[in-house]
Short mmCIF file of C-alpha atoms in Angstrom, two decimals:
data_model
loop_
_atom_site.label_atom_id
_atom_site.label_comp_id
_atom_site.label_asym_id
_atom_site.label_seq_id
_atom_site.Cartn_x
_atom_site.Cartn_y
_atom_site.Cartn_z
CA MET A 1 -0.12 0.00 0.00
CA LYS A 2 1.55 3.25 -1.07
CA ASP A 3 -1.58 5.71 -1.61
CA PHE A 4 -2.69 6.87 1.81
CA ALA A 5 -4.38 10.18 1.12
CA GLY A 6 -8.13 10.32 1.61
CA LYS A 7 -8.52 6.86 2.88
CA ILE A 8 -9.34 5.34 6.22
CA ALA A 9 -7.38 4.08 8.78
CA PHE A 10 -8.47 2.18 12.04
CA ILE A 11 -5.80 1.85 14.84
CA THR A 12 -6.22 0.16 18.22
CA GLY A 13 -4.13 1.16 21.25
CA ALA A 14 -3.93 4.60 19.55
CA ALA A 15 -4.24 6.83 22.59
CA ALA A 16 -0.59 6.56 23.61
CA GLY A 17 2.75 5.01 22.61
CA ALA A 18 3.21 3.33 19.57
CA GLY A 19 -0.39 3.48 18.53
CA LEU A 20 -0.61 7.17 18.89
CA GLY A 21 2.64 7.55 16.91
CA GLN A 22 0.95 5.58 13.98
CA ALA A 23 -2.28 7.73 14.22
CA LYS A 24 -0.09 10.95 13.93
CA VAL A 25 2.00 9.54 11.00
CA PHE A 26 -0.86 8.14 8.98
CA ALA A 27 -2.93 11.33 9.64
CA LYS A 28 -0.22 13.41 8.43
CA ALA A 29 -0.28 11.33 5.39
CA GLY A 30 -3.77 12.29 4.45
CA MET A 31 -5.77 9.51 6.12
CA LYS A 32 -8.96 9.72 8.23
CA VAL A 33 -8.25 7.90 11.30
CA ALA A 34 -10.18 6.07 13.87
CA ILE A 35 -8.28 5.57 17.13
CA ALA A 36 -9.53 2.97 19.53
CA ASP A 37 -8.63 2.71 23.22
CA ILE A 38 -10.09 1.64 26.43
CA ARG A 39 -9.44 5.10 28.13
CA GLN A 40 -11.67 7.92 27.23
CA ASP A 41 -9.37 10.72 28.85
CA SER A 42 -6.34 9.52 26.93
CA LEU A 43 -8.44 9.48 23.62
CA ASP A 44 -9.40 13.06 24.06
CA LYS A 45 -5.92 14.20 24.66
CA ALA A 46 -4.77 11.98 21.72
CA VAL A 47 -7.25 13.66 19.27
CA SER A 48 -5.90 17.17 20.05
CA GLU A 49 -2.21 15.65 19.64
CA ILE A 50 -2.87 14.21 16.45
CA VAL A 51 -4.69 17.20 14.97
CA GLU A 52 -1.83 19.56 16.10
CA TYR A 53 0.79 17.08 14.64
CA ALA A 54 -0.73 16.34 11.35
CA GLY A 55 -2.38 19.65 10.77
CA CYS A 56 -5.83 17.95 9.99
CA LYS A 57 -9.34 18.62 10.86
CA LYS A 58 -10.66 17.46 14.12
CA GLU A 59 -13.65 15.75 12.49
CA ASP A 60 -10.93 13.49 10.59
CA ILE A 61 -10.26 11.91 13.90
CA LEU A 62 -12.70 9.43 15.13
CA PRO A 63 -12.17 8.50 18.95
CA LEU A 64 -13.65 5.10 19.78
CA GLN A 65 -13.69 3.92 23.49
CA PHE A 66 -14.16 0.35 24.02
CA ASP A 67 -12.73 -2.80 25.41
CA LEU A 68 -11.13 -4.78 22.49
CA THR A 69 -11.68 -8.10 24.10
CA ASP A 70 -15.45 -7.30 23.80
CA ARG A 71 -16.67 -8.56 20.49
CA VAL A 72 -20.19 -6.75 20.45
CA ALA A 73 -18.25 -3.53 21.41
CA TYR A 74 -15.61 -4.12 18.69
CA ALA A 75 -18.26 -4.72 15.94
CA ALA A 76 -20.11 -1.60 17.10
CA ALA A 77 -16.92 0.48 16.79
CA ALA A 78 -16.51 -0.89 13.24
CA ASP A 79 -20.12 0.02 12.36
CA LYS A 80 -19.32 3.57 13.86
CA THR A 81 -16.40 4.02 11.61
CA GLU A 82 -18.47 3.05 8.56
CA GLU A 83 -21.21 5.36 9.59
CA VAL A 84 -18.90 8.43 10.23
CA PHE A 85 -16.18 7.95 7.38
CA GLY A 86 -18.39 6.21 4.77
CA GLY A 87 -16.80 2.85 4.93
CA PRO A 88 -14.50 0.21 6.66
CA PRO A 89 -10.77 1.11 7.06
CA HIS A 90 -8.32 0.59 3.94
CA LEU A 91 -5.56 0.53 6.62
CA PHE A 92 -6.31 -1.63 9.72
CA ILE A 93 -3.54 -1.60 12.45
CA GLN A 94 -3.85 -3.57 15.77
CA THR A 95 -1.30 -2.18 18.16
CA ALA A 96 -2.98 -2.37 21.56
CA GLY A 97 -0.92 -4.70 23.98
CA VAL A 98 -0.12 -5.21 27.60
CA ASN A 99 2.75 -7.07 29.28
CA SER A 100 4.14 -8.49 32.59
CA PHE A 101 7.35 -10.00 33.38
CA GLY A 102 8.02 -13.07 35.78
CA PRO A 103 9.14 -16.63 35.59
CA ALA A 104 7.16 -18.82 33.18
CA GLU A 105 6.69 -21.45 36.10
CA ALA A 106 5.27 -18.93 38.49
CA SER A 107 2.49 -17.80 35.75
CA THR A 108 -1.19 -18.12 36.80
CA PHE A 109 -4.20 -18.41 34.74
CA ASP A 110 -4.86 -14.78 35.28
CA ASP A 111 -1.35 -13.86 33.90
CA TYR A 112 -2.04 -15.98 30.59
CA ASP A 113 -5.87 -14.67 30.31
CA TRP A 114 -5.09 -11.06 30.89
CA VAL A 115 -1.74 -10.84 28.58
CA MET A 116 -3.13 -13.29 25.92
CA GLY A 117 -6.66 -11.88 26.05
CA VAL A 118 -5.46 -8.46 24.86
CA CYS A 119 -2.36 -9.52 22.80
CA LEU A 120 -3.94 -12.23 20.94
CA ASN A 121 -7.60 -12.83 21.54
CA ALA A 122 -8.26 -9.15 20.85
CA VAL A 123 -6.34 -9.37 17.64
CA VAL A 124 -8.47 -12.37 16.55
CA ASN A 125 -11.73 -10.38 17.35
CA GLY A 126 -10.15 -7.55 15.06
CA LEU A 127 -9.52 -9.81 12.20
CA VAL A 128 -12.84 -11.66 12.29
CA ILE A 129 -14.68 -8.52 12.48
CA MET A 130 -12.74 -6.35 10.09
CA VAL A 131 -11.36 -8.48 7.45
CA PRO A 132 -14.80 -9.46 5.90
CA ARG A 133 -15.73 -5.85 5.73
CA ILE A 134 -12.46 -4.80 4.01
CA ILE A 135 -12.79 -7.52 1.57
CA LYS A 136 -16.42 -6.73 0.55
CA ALA A 137 -15.59 -3.06 0.13
CA TYR A 138 -12.15 -2.91 -1.55
CA ALA A 139 -11.07 -6.35 -2.73
CA ASN A 140 -9.03 -5.75 -5.98
CA LYS A 141 -10.65 -2.25 -6.15
CA THR A 142 -8.13 -0.02 -4.21
CA GLU A 143 -4.87 -0.62 -2.08
CA CYS A 144 -5.75 -1.60 1.38
CA HIS A 145 -3.63 -3.34 4.25
CA ILE A 146 -3.88 -5.10 7.52
CA ALA A 147 -1.30 -4.95 10.10
CA CYS A 148 -0.36 -5.75 13.65
CA THR A 149 2.17 -4.30 16.08
CA SER A 150 3.83 -7.50 17.17
CA SER A 151 7.38 -7.77 18.71
CA MET A 152 10.76 -9.41 18.50
CA GLY A 153 9.63 -11.05 21.61
CA GLY A 154 7.40 -13.28 19.30
CA TRP A 155 10.44 -14.67 17.45
CA GLY A 156 11.18 -17.15 20.36
CA GLY A 157 10.29 -18.19 23.86
CA ASN A 158 11.42 -16.41 26.78
CA ALA A 159 11.60 -17.63 30.33
CA ARG A 160 10.44 -14.22 31.63
CA THR A 161 7.73 -13.21 29.34
CA ALA A 162 5.89 -16.66 28.34
CA PRO A 163 2.43 -15.20 27.81
CA TYR A 164 3.56 -12.21 25.87
CA SER A 165 5.94 -14.09 23.71
CA ALA A 166 3.44 -16.85 23.07
CA ALA A 167 0.87 -14.22 22.08
CA LYS A 168 3.16 -12.22 19.78
CA ALA A 169 4.34 -15.49 18.15
CA ALA A 170 0.81 -16.40 17.25
CA VAL A 171 0.31 -12.93 16.07
CA ASN A 172 3.21 -13.29 13.74
CA ASN A 173 1.95 -16.60 12.58
CA LEU A 174 -1.63 -15.00 11.93
CA MET A 175 -0.09 -12.30 9.92
CA GLU A 176 1.65 -14.94 7.68
CA SER A 177 -1.37 -16.79 7.40
CA TYR A 178 -3.35 -13.67 6.36
CA TYR A 179 -0.69 -12.42 3.99
CA ALA A 180 -1.16 -15.71 1.99
CA ALA A 181 -4.87 -15.70 2.43
CA LEU A 182 -5.55 -12.16 1.31
CA LYS A 183 -3.34 -12.21 -1.71
CA PRO A 184 -6.19 -13.03 -4.22
CA TYR A 185 -8.09 -9.87 -2.89
CA GLY A 186 -5.21 -7.51 -3.42
CA ILE A 187 -4.86 -6.97 0.40
CA GLY A 188 -1.40 -6.86 2.05
CA ALA A 189 -0.33 -7.91 5.72
CA THR A 190 2.56 -6.69 7.90
CA ALA A 191 3.66 -7.63 11.29
CA LEU A 192 5.70 -4.78 13.01
CA CYS A 193 8.32 -6.39 15.17
CA PRO A 194 10.19 -3.66 17.48
CA MET A 195 12.15 -4.17 20.52
CA ASN A 196 11.77 -1.64 23.37
CA ILE A 197 9.50 1.25 22.41
CA ASN A 198 9.26 4.66 24.44
CA SER A 199 5.72 3.97 25.33
CA GLU A 200 3.24 3.72 28.22
CA ILE A 201 3.27 -0.26 28.43
CA TRP A 202 5.18 -0.02 31.68
CA ALA A 203 1.95 1.26 33.13
CA THR A 204 -0.25 -1.56 31.86
CA GLU A 205 0.19 -3.59 35.03
CA LEU A 206 -1.32 -0.61 37.00
CA ARG A 207 -4.45 -0.84 34.83
CA ARG A 208 -4.81 -4.66 34.94
CA PRO A 209 -8.37 -5.48 35.58
CA GLU A 210 -9.56 -6.75 38.97
CA GLN A 211 -10.82 -10.11 37.44
CA PHE A 212 -7.07 -10.75 36.53
CA LYS A 213 -5.17 -9.54 39.56
CA ASN A 214 -3.97 -12.80 40.72
CA SER A 215 -0.35 -12.74 39.26
CA GLY A 216 2.55 -14.92 40.11
CA TYR A 217 5.01 -12.18 39.27
CA ASN A 218 6.59 -9.53 41.59
CA THR A 219 4.99 -6.37 40.27
CA THR A 220 5.76 -3.85 43.19
CA PRO A 221 5.81 0.00 42.52
CA GLU A 222 9.61 -0.38 42.37
CA VAL A 223 9.38 -2.85 39.39
CA ILE A 224 7.06 -0.70 37.65
CA GLU A 225 9.24 2.35 38.21
CA LEU A 226 12.23 0.47 36.80
CA LEU A 227 10.09 -0.50 33.76
CA LYS A 228 9.23 3.17 33.31
CA GLU A 229 12.78 4.13 33.21
CA HIS A 230 13.66 1.22 30.82
CA VAL A 231 11.02 1.88 28.21
CA SER A 232 11.94 5.69 28.10
CA MET A 233 15.06 4.69 26.37
CA GLY A 234 13.10 2.80 23.57
CA ILE A 235 12.60 4.01 20.03
CA ASP A 236 10.56 7.10 19.68
CA PRO A 237 6.81 6.18 18.55
CA ILE A 238 6.97 8.66 15.60
CA GLU A 239 10.24 7.21 14.27
CA LEU A 240 8.91 3.79 14.78
CA ALA A 241 5.64 4.71 12.78
CA GLU A 242 7.61 6.03 9.80
CA ARG A 243 9.67 2.91 9.67
CA PHE A 244 6.49 1.11 9.94
CA LYS A 245 4.87 2.98 6.94
CA LYS A 246 7.91 2.43 4.86
CA GLY A 247 7.42 -1.46 5.47
CA ILE A 248 3.74 -1.23 4.54
CA GLU A 249 4.68 0.86 1.28
CA ASP A 250 7.25 -1.77 0.56
CA GLY A 251 4.97 -4.63 1.12
CA VAL A 252 7.05 -6.49 3.59
CA LEU A 253 5.30 -9.26 5.70
CA PHE A 254 7.77 -8.48 8.67
CA CYS A 255 8.68 -5.12 9.37
CA ILE A 256 11.89 -5.20 11.79
CA PRO A 257 12.49 -1.51 12.10
CA TYR A 258 16.30 -1.68 12.70
CA PRO A 259 19.23 -1.55 10.39
CA SER A 260 20.56 -4.94 11.64
CA ALA A 261 17.19 -6.55 10.79
CA TYR A 262 18.58 -9.28 8.56
CA GLU A 263 21.31 -10.20 11.12
CA ILE A 264 18.61 -10.37 14.00
CA VAL A 265 16.46 -12.79 11.93
CA THR A 266 19.34 -14.86 10.87
CA ARG A 267 20.37 -15.47 14.46
CA GLU A 268 16.78 -16.48 15.25
CA GLN A 269 16.85 -19.00 12.29
CA GLU A 270 20.07 -20.36 13.46
CA ARG A 271 18.88 -20.93 17.05
CA LYS A 272 15.71 -22.77 15.66
CA ARG A 273 18.09 -24.88 13.40
CA ASN A 274 20.19 -25.86 16.30
CA TYR A 275 17.16 -26.78 18.34
CA VAL A 276 16.57 -29.93 15.82
CA SER A 277 19.68 -31.91 16.55
CA ALA A 278 21.87 -32.93 19.44
CA GLU A 279 24.77 -31.33 17.96
CA GLY A 280 22.85 -28.21 17.73
CA MET A 281 21.80 -28.27 21.15
CA VAL A 282 25.52 -28.53 22.27
CA LYS A 283 26.03 -25.41 20.34
CA GLU A 284 23.26 -23.55 21.79
CA ARG A 285 24.28 -24.58 25.36
CA ALA A 286 27.76 -23.14 24.88
CA TYR A 287 26.43 -20.10 23.24
CA ASP A 288 24.17 -19.63 26.64
CA ASP A 289 27.21 -20.31 28.67
CA TYR A 290 29.45 -17.78 26.96
CA MET A 291 26.79 -15.22 27.28
CA ALA A 292 26.26 -15.83 30.77
CA GLU A 293 29.96 -15.56 31.47
CA ILE A 294 30.15 -12.23 29.62
CA ALA A 295 26.99 -10.99 31.58
CA ALA A 296 28.51 -12.00 34.83
CA GLU A 297 31.90 -10.36 34.06
CA ARG A 298 30.44 -7.22 33.15
CA LYS A 299 27.97 -7.16 36.03
CA LYS A 300 30.95 -7.65 38.38
CA LYS A 301 32.54 -4.65 36.87
CA GLY A 302 29.29 -2.66 37.31
CA GLU A 303 29.15 -2.21 33.43
CA GLY A 304 25.96 -3.61 32.46
CA PRO A 305 25.48 -5.46 29.09
CA ALA A 306 26.62 -4.29 25.83
CA THR A 307 23.19 -4.01 24.47
CA GLY A 308 22.27 -0.30 25.12
CA ASP A 309 19.04 0.35 27.00
CA ALA A 310 19.02 -3.26 28.80
CA ILE A 311 21.60 -1.73 31.08
CA VAL A 312 18.73 -0.23 33.30
CA LEU A 313 17.35 -3.71 33.92
CA PHE A 314 20.70 -5.31 34.27
CA LYS A 315 21.86 -2.94 37.09
CA LYS A 316 18.61 -2.20 38.98
CA GLY A 317 16.75 -5.54 38.32
CA ASP A 318 18.10 -7.61 41.07
CA GLN A 319 17.68 -4.86 43.55
CA VAL A 320 14.02 -4.58 42.97
CA GLY A 321 13.21 -8.09 41.95
CA PHE A 322 12.54 -7.44 38.16
CA ALA A 323 10.98 -10.40 36.50
CA LYS A 324 10.88 -12.67 39.62
CA ALA A 325 8.24 -14.56 41.23
CA ARG A 326 6.07 -13.39 44.28
CA GLN A 327 7.81 -14.04 47.59
CA ASP A 328 4.97 -16.42 48.81
CA ILE A 329 5.32 -18.68 45.63
CA ASP A 330 7.03 -21.72 47.15
CA TRP A 331 7.51 -24.05 44.10
CA VAL A 332 10.00 -21.83 42.12
CA ALA A 333 13.83 -21.77 42.61
CA ASP A 334 15.48 -19.21 44.72
CA SER A 335 17.13 -17.69 41.81
CA SER A 336 13.50 -16.94 40.39
CA LYS A 337 12.04 -15.45 43.48
CA PHE A 338 12.41 -11.92 44.85
CA LYS A 339 13.90 -12.04 48.26
CA LYS A 340 14.10 -8.55 50.00
#
């Protein structure tokens, strides 16, 4: 998709962070933008920010407050978009997400239901509700595209982000499935796979719904404050959105918004290949041991890792119990439990 002017976009999680950056960039490209989020106050603020950044009319931005896991509300938002803008979106981006950090073995049903509910089930809702509308309105008539903000965390498992990584892996797979399925209709698909973003995802734990409060993770105010500091060092949402827009224009399936994208993917593929043989497993264990030795040596010197913004988590994580289990969980190893 290369022609955006005069067309309609629908972006979830667009009241802040990555989604707001996308709304600003695509509004500036001349699109009418429906912005969806669960927080009305943040939506109201976002509308003003988008109008100021893009120089567009206020009526070209449609705020939609609803819970993405509510299918009836989602369908109503799709109806409202068609009513106000005259049709379904030409560009449909699902960016809303939440995350929490802790040992996989300490995860509760609530941890999985909350994280996967927003990061995966809500994406499924969007696809089932929006894709048929897009096909009926635009198939082989005009450029249109569906996309999701996924994560590099979806390219492999992680012992401290199991629900999130599983959800993002599924999103990547879904986008590949839809990429193939939508070709006959002239509709593209892209999964954006960033790492750290300067967004408000650090605050999602503060907004965890009451019905999902039974977490196995240590999520103290100190941990949340550390996450806030960490994400502040991530990529700027506007810069990320510009790279995302370029990926959509180029028609790539996986938009990895870094100059070293090819090397990043090559390493992930190498790791997967190693996992299928005994010899490969030996290589991976040796690699893990090597990286652990480097990390331990740098930690001893107070240097942190050599990977930029991760230094915040490295230096302060142990002190506050970042990505550790709650103190009262008695089946996890001491190394995975926070002890004051």
